[in-house]
Short mmCIF file of C-alpha atoms and ligand atoms in Angstrom, two decimals:
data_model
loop_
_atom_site.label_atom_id
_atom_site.label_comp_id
_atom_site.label_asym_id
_atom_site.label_seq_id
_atom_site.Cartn_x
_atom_site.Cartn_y
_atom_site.Cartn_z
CA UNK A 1 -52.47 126.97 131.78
CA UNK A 2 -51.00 124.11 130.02
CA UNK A 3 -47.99 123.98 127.62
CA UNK A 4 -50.18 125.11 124.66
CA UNK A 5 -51.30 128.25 125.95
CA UNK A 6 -54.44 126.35 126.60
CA UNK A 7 -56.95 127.33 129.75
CA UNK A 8 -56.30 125.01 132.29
CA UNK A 9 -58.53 121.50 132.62
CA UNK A 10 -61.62 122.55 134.92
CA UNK A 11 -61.76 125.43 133.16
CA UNK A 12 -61.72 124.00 129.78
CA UNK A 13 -64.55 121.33 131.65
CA UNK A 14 -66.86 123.86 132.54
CA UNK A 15 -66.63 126.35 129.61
CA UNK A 16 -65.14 124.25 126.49
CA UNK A 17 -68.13 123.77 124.53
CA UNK A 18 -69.90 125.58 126.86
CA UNK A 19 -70.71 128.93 125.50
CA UNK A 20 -74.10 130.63 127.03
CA UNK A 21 -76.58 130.00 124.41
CA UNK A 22 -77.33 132.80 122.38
CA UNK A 23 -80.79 133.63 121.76
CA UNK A 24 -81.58 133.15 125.48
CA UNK A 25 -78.32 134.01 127.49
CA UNK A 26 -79.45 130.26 129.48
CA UNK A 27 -75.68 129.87 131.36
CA UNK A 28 -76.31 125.97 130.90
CA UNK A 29 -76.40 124.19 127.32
CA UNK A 30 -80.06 123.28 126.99
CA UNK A 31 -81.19 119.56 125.95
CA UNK A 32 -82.22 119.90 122.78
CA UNK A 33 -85.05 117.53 122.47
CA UNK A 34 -85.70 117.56 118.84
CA UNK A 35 -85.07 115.24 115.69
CA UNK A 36 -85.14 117.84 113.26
CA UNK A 37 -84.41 121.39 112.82
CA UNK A 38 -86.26 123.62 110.38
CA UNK A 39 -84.44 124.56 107.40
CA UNK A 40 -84.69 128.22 105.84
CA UNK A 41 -85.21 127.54 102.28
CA UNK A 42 -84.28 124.20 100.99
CA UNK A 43 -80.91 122.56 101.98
CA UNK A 44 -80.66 126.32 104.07
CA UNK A 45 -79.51 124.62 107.70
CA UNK A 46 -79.09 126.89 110.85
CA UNK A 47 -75.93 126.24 112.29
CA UNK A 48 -75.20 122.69 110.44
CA UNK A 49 -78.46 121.09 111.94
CA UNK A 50 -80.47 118.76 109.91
CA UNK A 51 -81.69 115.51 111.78
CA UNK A 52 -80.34 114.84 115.69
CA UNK A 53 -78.63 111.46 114.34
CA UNK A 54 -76.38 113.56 112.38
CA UNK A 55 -75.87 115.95 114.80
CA UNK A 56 -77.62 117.93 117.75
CA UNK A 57 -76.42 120.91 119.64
CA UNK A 58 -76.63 119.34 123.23
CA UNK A 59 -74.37 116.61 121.39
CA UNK A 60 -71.78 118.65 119.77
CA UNK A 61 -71.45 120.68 122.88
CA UNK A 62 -70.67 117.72 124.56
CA UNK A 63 -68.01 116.36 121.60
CA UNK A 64 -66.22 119.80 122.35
CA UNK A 65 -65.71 119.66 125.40
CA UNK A 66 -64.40 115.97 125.29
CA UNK A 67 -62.11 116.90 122.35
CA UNK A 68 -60.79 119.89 124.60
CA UNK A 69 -60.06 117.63 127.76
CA UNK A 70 -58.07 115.44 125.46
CA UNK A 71 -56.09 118.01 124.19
CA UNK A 72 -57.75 115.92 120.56
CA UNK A 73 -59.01 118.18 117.85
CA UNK A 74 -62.28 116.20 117.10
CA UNK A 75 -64.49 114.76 119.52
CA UNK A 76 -67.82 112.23 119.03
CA UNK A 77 -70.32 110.77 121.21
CA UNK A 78 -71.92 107.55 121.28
CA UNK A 79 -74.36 105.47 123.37
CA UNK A 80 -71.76 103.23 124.81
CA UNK A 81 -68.71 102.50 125.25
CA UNK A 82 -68.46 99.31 123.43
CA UNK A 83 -70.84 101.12 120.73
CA UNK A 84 -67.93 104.07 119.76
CA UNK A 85 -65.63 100.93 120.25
CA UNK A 86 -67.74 99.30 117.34
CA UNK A 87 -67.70 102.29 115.63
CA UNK A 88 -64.11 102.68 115.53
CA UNK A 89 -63.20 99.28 114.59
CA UNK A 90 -65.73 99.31 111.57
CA UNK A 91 -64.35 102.53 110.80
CA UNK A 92 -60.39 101.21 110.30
CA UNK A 93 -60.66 97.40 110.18
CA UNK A 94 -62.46 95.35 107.39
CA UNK A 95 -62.11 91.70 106.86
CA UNK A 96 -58.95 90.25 106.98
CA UNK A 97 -57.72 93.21 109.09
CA UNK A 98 -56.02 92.26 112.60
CA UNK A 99 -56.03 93.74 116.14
CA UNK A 100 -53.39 93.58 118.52
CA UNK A 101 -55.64 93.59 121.73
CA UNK A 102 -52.90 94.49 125.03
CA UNK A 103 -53.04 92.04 128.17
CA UNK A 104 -55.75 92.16 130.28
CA UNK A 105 -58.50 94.46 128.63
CA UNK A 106 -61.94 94.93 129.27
CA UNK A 107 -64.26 91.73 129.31
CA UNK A 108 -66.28 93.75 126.75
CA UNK A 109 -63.88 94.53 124.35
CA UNK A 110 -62.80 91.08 124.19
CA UNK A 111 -66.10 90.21 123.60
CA UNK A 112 -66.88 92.44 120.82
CA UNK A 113 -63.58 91.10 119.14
CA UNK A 114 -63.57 87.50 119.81
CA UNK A 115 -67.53 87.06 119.31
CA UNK A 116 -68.91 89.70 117.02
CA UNK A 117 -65.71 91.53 114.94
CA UNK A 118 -64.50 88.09 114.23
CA UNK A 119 -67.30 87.04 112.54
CA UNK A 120 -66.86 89.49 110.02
CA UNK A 121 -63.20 88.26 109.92
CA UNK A 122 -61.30 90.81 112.13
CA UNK A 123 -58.81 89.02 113.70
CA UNK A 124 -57.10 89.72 116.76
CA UNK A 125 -54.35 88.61 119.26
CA UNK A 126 -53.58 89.21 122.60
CA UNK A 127 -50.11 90.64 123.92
CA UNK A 128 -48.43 92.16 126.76
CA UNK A 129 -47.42 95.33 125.89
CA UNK A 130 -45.26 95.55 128.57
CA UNK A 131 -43.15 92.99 126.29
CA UNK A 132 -41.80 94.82 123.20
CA UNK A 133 -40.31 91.58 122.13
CA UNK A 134 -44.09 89.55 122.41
CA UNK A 135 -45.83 92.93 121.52
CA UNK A 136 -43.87 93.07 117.83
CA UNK A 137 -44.19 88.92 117.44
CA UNK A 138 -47.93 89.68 117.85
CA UNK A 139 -48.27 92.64 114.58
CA UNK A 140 -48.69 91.31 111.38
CA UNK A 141 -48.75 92.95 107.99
CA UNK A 142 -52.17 93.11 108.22
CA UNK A 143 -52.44 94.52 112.00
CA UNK A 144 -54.42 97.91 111.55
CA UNK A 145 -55.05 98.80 115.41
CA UNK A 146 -53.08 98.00 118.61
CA UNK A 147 -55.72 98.59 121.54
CA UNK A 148 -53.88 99.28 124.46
CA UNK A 149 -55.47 100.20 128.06
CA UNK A 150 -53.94 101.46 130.86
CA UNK A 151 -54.28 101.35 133.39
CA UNK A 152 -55.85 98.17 132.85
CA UNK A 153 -59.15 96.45 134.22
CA UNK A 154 -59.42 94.99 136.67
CA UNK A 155 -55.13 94.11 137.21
CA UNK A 156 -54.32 97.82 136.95
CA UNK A 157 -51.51 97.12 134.68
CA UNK A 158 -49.67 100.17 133.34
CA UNK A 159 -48.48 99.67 129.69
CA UNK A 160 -45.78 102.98 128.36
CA UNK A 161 -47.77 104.85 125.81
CA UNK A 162 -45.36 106.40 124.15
CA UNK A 163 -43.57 103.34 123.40
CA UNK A 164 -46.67 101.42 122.46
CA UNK A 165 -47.33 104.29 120.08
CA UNK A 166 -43.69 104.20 118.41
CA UNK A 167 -44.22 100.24 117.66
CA UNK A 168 -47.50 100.74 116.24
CA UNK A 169 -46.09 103.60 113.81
CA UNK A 170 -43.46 101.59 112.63
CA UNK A 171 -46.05 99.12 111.54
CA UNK A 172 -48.49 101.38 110.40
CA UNK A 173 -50.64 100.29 112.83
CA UNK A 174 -53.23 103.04 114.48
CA UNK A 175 -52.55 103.05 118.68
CA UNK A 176 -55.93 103.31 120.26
CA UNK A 177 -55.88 103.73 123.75
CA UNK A 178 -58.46 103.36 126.09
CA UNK A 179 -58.22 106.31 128.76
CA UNK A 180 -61.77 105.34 131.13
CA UNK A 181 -59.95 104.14 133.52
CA UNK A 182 -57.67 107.61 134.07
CA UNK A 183 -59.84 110.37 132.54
CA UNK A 184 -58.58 112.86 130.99
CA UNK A 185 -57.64 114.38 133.87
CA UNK A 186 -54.60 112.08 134.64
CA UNK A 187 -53.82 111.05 131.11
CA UNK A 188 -54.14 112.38 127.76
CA UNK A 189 -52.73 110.12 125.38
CA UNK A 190 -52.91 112.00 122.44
CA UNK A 191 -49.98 113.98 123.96
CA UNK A 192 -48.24 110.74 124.33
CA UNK A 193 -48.77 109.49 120.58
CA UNK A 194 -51.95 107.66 120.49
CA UNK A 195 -54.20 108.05 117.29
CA UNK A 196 -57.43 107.44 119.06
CA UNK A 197 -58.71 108.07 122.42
CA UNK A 198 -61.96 106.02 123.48
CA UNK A 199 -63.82 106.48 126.48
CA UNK A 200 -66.60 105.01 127.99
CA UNK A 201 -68.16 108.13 129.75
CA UNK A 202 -70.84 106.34 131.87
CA UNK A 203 -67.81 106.23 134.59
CA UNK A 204 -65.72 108.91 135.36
CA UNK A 205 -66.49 111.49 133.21
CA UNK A 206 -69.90 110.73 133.23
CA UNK A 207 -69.66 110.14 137.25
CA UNK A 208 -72.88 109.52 138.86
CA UNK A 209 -73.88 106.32 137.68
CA UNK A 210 -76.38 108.21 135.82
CA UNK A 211 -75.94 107.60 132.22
CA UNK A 212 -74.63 105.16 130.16
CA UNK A 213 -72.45 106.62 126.98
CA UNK A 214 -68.55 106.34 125.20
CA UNK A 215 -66.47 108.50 123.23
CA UNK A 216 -63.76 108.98 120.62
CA UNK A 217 -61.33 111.25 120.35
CA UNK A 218 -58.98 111.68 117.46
CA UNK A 219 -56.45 115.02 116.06
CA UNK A 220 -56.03 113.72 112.72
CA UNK A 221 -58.79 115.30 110.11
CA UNK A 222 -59.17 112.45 107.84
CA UNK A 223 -59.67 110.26 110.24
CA UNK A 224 -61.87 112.03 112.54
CA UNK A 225 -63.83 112.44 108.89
CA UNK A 226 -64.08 108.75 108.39
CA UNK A 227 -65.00 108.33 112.15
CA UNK A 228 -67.80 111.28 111.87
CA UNK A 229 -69.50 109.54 108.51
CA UNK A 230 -69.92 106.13 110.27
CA UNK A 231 -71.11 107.61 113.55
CA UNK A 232 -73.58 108.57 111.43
CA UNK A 233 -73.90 105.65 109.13
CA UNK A 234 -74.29 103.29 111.75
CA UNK A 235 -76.19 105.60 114.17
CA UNK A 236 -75.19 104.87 118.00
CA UNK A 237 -75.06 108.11 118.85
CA UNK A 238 -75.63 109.85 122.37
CA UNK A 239 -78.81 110.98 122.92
CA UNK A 240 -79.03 114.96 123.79
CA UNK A 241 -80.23 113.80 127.59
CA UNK A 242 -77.18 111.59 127.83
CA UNK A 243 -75.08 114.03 126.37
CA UNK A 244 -76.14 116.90 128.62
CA UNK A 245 -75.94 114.21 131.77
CA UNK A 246 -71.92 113.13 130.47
CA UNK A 247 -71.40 117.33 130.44
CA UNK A 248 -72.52 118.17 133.82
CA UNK A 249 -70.52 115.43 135.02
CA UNK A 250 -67.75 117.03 133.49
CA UNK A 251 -67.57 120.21 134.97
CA UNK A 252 -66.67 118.09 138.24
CA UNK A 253 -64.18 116.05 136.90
CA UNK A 254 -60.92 117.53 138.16
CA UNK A 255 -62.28 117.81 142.20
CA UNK A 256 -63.95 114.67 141.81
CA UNK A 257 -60.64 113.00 140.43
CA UNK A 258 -58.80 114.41 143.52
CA UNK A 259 -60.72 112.78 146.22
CA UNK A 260 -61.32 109.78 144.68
CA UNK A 261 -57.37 109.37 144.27
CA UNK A 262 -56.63 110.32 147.77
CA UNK A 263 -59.33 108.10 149.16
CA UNK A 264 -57.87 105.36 147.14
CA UNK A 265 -54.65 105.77 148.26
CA UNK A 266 -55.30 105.93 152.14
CA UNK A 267 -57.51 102.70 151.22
CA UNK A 268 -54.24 100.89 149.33
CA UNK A 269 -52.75 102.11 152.75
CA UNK A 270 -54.59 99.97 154.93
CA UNK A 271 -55.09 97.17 152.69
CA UNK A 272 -51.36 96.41 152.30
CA UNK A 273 -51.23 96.37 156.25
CA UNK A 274 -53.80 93.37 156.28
CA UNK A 275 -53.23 89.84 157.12
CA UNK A 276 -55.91 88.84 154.80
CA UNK A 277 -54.63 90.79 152.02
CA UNK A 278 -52.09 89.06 149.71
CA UNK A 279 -51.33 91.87 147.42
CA UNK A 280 -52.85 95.26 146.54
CA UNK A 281 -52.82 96.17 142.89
CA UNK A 282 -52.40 100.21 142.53
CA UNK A 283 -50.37 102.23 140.19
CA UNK A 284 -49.69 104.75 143.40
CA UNK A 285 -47.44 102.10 144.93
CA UNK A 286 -44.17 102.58 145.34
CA UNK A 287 -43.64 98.36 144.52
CA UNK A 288 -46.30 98.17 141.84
CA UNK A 289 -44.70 97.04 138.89
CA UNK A 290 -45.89 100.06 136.14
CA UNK A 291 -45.34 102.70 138.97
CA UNK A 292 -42.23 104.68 137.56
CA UNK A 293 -44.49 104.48 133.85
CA UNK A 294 -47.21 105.57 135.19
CA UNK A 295 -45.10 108.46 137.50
CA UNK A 296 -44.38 109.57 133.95
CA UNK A 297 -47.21 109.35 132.04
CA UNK A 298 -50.64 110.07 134.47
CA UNK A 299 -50.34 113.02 136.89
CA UNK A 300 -52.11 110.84 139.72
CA UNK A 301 -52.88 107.54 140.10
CA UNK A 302 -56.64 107.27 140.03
CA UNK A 303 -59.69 105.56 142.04
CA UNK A 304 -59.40 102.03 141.03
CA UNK A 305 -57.49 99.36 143.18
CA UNK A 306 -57.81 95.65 143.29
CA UNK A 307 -56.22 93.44 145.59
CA UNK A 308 -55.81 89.97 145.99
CA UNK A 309 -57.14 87.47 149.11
CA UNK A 310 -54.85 85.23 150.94
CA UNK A 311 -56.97 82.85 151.41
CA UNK A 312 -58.24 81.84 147.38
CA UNK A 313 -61.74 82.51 145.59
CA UNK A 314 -64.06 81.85 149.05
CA UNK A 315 -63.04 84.78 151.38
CA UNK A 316 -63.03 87.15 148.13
CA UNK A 317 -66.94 86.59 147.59
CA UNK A 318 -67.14 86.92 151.37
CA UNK A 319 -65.53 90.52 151.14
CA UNK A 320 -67.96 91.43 148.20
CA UNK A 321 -71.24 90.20 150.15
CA UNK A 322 -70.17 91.85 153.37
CA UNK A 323 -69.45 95.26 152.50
CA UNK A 324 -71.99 97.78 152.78
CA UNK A 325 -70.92 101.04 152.10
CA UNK A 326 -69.23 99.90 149.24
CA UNK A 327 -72.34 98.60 146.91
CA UNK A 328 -71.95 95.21 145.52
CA UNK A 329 -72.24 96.04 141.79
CA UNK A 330 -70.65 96.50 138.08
CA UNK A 331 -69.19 99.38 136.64
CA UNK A 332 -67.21 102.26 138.11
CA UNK A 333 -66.21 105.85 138.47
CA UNK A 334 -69.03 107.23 140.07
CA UNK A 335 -69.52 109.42 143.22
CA UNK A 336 -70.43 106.14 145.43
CA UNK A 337 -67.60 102.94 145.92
CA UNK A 338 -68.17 99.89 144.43
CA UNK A 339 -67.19 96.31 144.96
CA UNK A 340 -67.05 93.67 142.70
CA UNK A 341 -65.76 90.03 141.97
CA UNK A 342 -64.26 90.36 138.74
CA UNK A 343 -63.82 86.66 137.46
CA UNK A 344 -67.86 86.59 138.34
CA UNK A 345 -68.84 89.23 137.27
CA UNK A 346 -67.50 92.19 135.32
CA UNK A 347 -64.77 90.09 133.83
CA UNK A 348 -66.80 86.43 133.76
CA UNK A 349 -66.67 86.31 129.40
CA UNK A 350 -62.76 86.02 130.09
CA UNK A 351 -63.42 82.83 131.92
CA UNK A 352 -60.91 80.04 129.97
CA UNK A 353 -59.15 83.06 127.74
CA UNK A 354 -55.77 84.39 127.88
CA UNK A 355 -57.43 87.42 129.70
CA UNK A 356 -58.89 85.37 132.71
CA UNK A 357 -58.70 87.15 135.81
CA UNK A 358 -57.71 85.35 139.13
CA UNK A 359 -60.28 83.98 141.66
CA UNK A 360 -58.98 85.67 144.57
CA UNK A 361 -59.12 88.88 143.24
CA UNK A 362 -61.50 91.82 144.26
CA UNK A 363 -62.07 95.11 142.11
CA UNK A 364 -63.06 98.39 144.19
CA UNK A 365 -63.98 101.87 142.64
CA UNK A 366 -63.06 104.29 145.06
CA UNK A 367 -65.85 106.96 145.61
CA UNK A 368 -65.80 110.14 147.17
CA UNK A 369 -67.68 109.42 150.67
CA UNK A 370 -65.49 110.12 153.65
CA UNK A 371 -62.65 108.01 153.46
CA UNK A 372 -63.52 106.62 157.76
CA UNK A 373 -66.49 105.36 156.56
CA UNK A 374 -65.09 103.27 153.80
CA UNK A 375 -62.18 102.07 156.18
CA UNK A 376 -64.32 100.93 158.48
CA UNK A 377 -66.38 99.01 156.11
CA UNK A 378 -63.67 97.25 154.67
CA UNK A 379 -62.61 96.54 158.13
CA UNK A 380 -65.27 94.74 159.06
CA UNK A 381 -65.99 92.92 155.45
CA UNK A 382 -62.44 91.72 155.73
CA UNK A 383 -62.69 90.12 159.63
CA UNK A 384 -62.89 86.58 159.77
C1 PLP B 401 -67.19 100.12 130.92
C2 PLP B 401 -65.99 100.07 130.06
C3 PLP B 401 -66.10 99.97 128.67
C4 PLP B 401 -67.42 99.80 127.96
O1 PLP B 401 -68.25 100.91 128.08
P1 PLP B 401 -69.86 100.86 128.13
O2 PLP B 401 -70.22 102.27 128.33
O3 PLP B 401 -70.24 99.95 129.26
O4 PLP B 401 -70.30 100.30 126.82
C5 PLP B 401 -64.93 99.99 127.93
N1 PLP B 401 -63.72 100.08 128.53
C6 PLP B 401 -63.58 100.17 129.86
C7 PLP B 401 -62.22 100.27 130.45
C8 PLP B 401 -64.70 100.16 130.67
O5 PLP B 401 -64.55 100.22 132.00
#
């Protein structure tokens, strides 16, 4: 049970949202392949339905369980990722408006700033937010958002939510934080003082690589209001077979979480012991410089790790094209590890930017095979 009086997490992930349906008794939520929903009488709606854009049952069983896992009273589910992300910033920016965008965020979201939002003049700026000094020179009056992930991707950098969340108050600035990288599970940073909470569920919660979709999660009723009418208005929702994919991954959050943080660990382990390692980038270690914030703040320390190459750019790619239980591709937070070379590939659109990754650098999501097997793969990828 948590502090609220709240059922614990896996329970809340397996039943929040989750009630057996009804008229059937069906344990699971059904997909609810339908646009439209018969009306008794005119303008006489069963349950709220109307048209699936609006909202579907599959959907909103899905939106209450992600509002429960964030401890958020309103949850909504879109497409994408970057498509809630557009959402939101629609939602709170308009031109002239300004985002404070934190260090080294996803190559995506500094895309949809720096080539689409600024078109329609939403400005932004990148800061550390691990430097209140360079964090406060960045807000102006006109700063409505300060997007802040952590930990971040692909440099695992932990920023102090609670403090982020103070500074953007006293600016009345909205803290938006983006939690894919931790799940819910480790983090909720609504409990820390975030406004907004925005997921991209095709990884962890999500989980099997299955299903591409994102998320917002918000406590504050006007806001979640505002959110809800352009989710609408603009229309990039979550399909019901996407949402019923993102809530079966779910209910295997919490065990899946586990291993993939204790395989990532043991992995850090052996990294750090090897001569053609330079430096391993994970919040779990005891040297890594966002260790005691993230001690604080995440209850684990996840299944993402980068680490550096001693030897420059060359020997990363090599690592990348040799591994073979870790699959050379994109994304994250699914059941099987991943490898990638982010300043090729996931992160590539930072190339020349403040947010350009280093060369030498190689991004791994942690998956939940048997954590031999992945030892011994790395083993061998890494031998000269
Ligand atoms: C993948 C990702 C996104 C974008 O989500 P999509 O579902 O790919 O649109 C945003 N933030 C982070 C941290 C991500 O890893």
């Amino acid at each position: 049970m948590s502090s609220r009086g709240l059922p614990g997490f896996n329970t809340r992930a397996i039943h929040a949202g989750q009630e057996p349906d009804p008229a059937t008794g069906a344990v699971i939520v059904p997909v609810h392949l339908t646009t439209t929903f018969k009306q008794d009488g005119v303008g006489g709606l069963r349950g709220g339905y109307e048209y699936s854009r609006s909202a579907n049952p599959t959907r909103t069983a899905l939106q209450e369980a992600l509002a429960a896992l964030e401890q958020g009273s309103h949850g909504m589910a879109f497409a994408s990722g970057l498509a809630a992300e557009d959402t939101l910033l629609r939602t709170v920016c308009e031109p002239g408006s300004h985002v404070v965008l934190g260090g080294d965020a996803y190559g995506g979201t500094f895309r949809l700033l720096s080539k689409v939002a600024a078109r329609w003049g939403v400005e932004h700026t990148p800061a550390d937010l691990n430097d209140v000094d360079a964090l406060r020179a960045a807000i102006r009056p006109t700063t409505r958002v300060i997007w802040c992930e952590t930990p971040t991707n692909p440099l695992l950098n932990i920023a102090d939510i609670a403090l982020v969340a103070e500074i953007a108050h006293e600016a009345g600035a909205l803290l938006v934080v983006d939690n894919t990288f931790a799940s819910p599970y480790l983090q909720q940073p609504l409990a820390l003082g975030a406004d907004v909470v925005v997921h991209s569920t095709t990884k962890y919660l999500g989980g099997h690589s299955d299903v591409v979709g994102g998320a917002l999660v918000v406590s504050d009723d006007e806001l979640a209001e505002q959110l809800a009418y352009h989710q609408n208005a603009m229309g990039a929702v979550a399909g019901p077979f996407d949402s019923w994919l993102v809530l079966r991954g779910i209910k295997t959050l919490g065990v899946r979480m586990d291993r993939h943080q204790s395989n990532a660990a043991r992995i850090a382990e052996f990294l750090l012991g090897h001569d053609a390692v330079a430096s391993v980038l994970y919040p779990g270690l005891p040297d890594h410089p966002g260790h005691a914030i993230a001690a604080k703040q995440m209850s684990g320390s996840g299944g993402m790790l980068s680490f550096r190459l001693t030897g420059g750019e060359e020997p990363a790619l090599r690592v990348c094209e040799r591994a073979q239980v870790f699959t050379l591709a994109e994304s994250l937070g699914g059941v099987e590890s991943l490898i990638e070379h982010p300043g090729r590939m996931t992160h590539a659109s930072a190339a020349g930017s403040p947010l350009e990754v280093p060369g030498d650098l190689v991004r791994l999501s942690v998956g939940i095979e048997d954590v031999e097997d992945l030892l011994a793969d790395l083993e061998q990828a890494l031998a000269s």
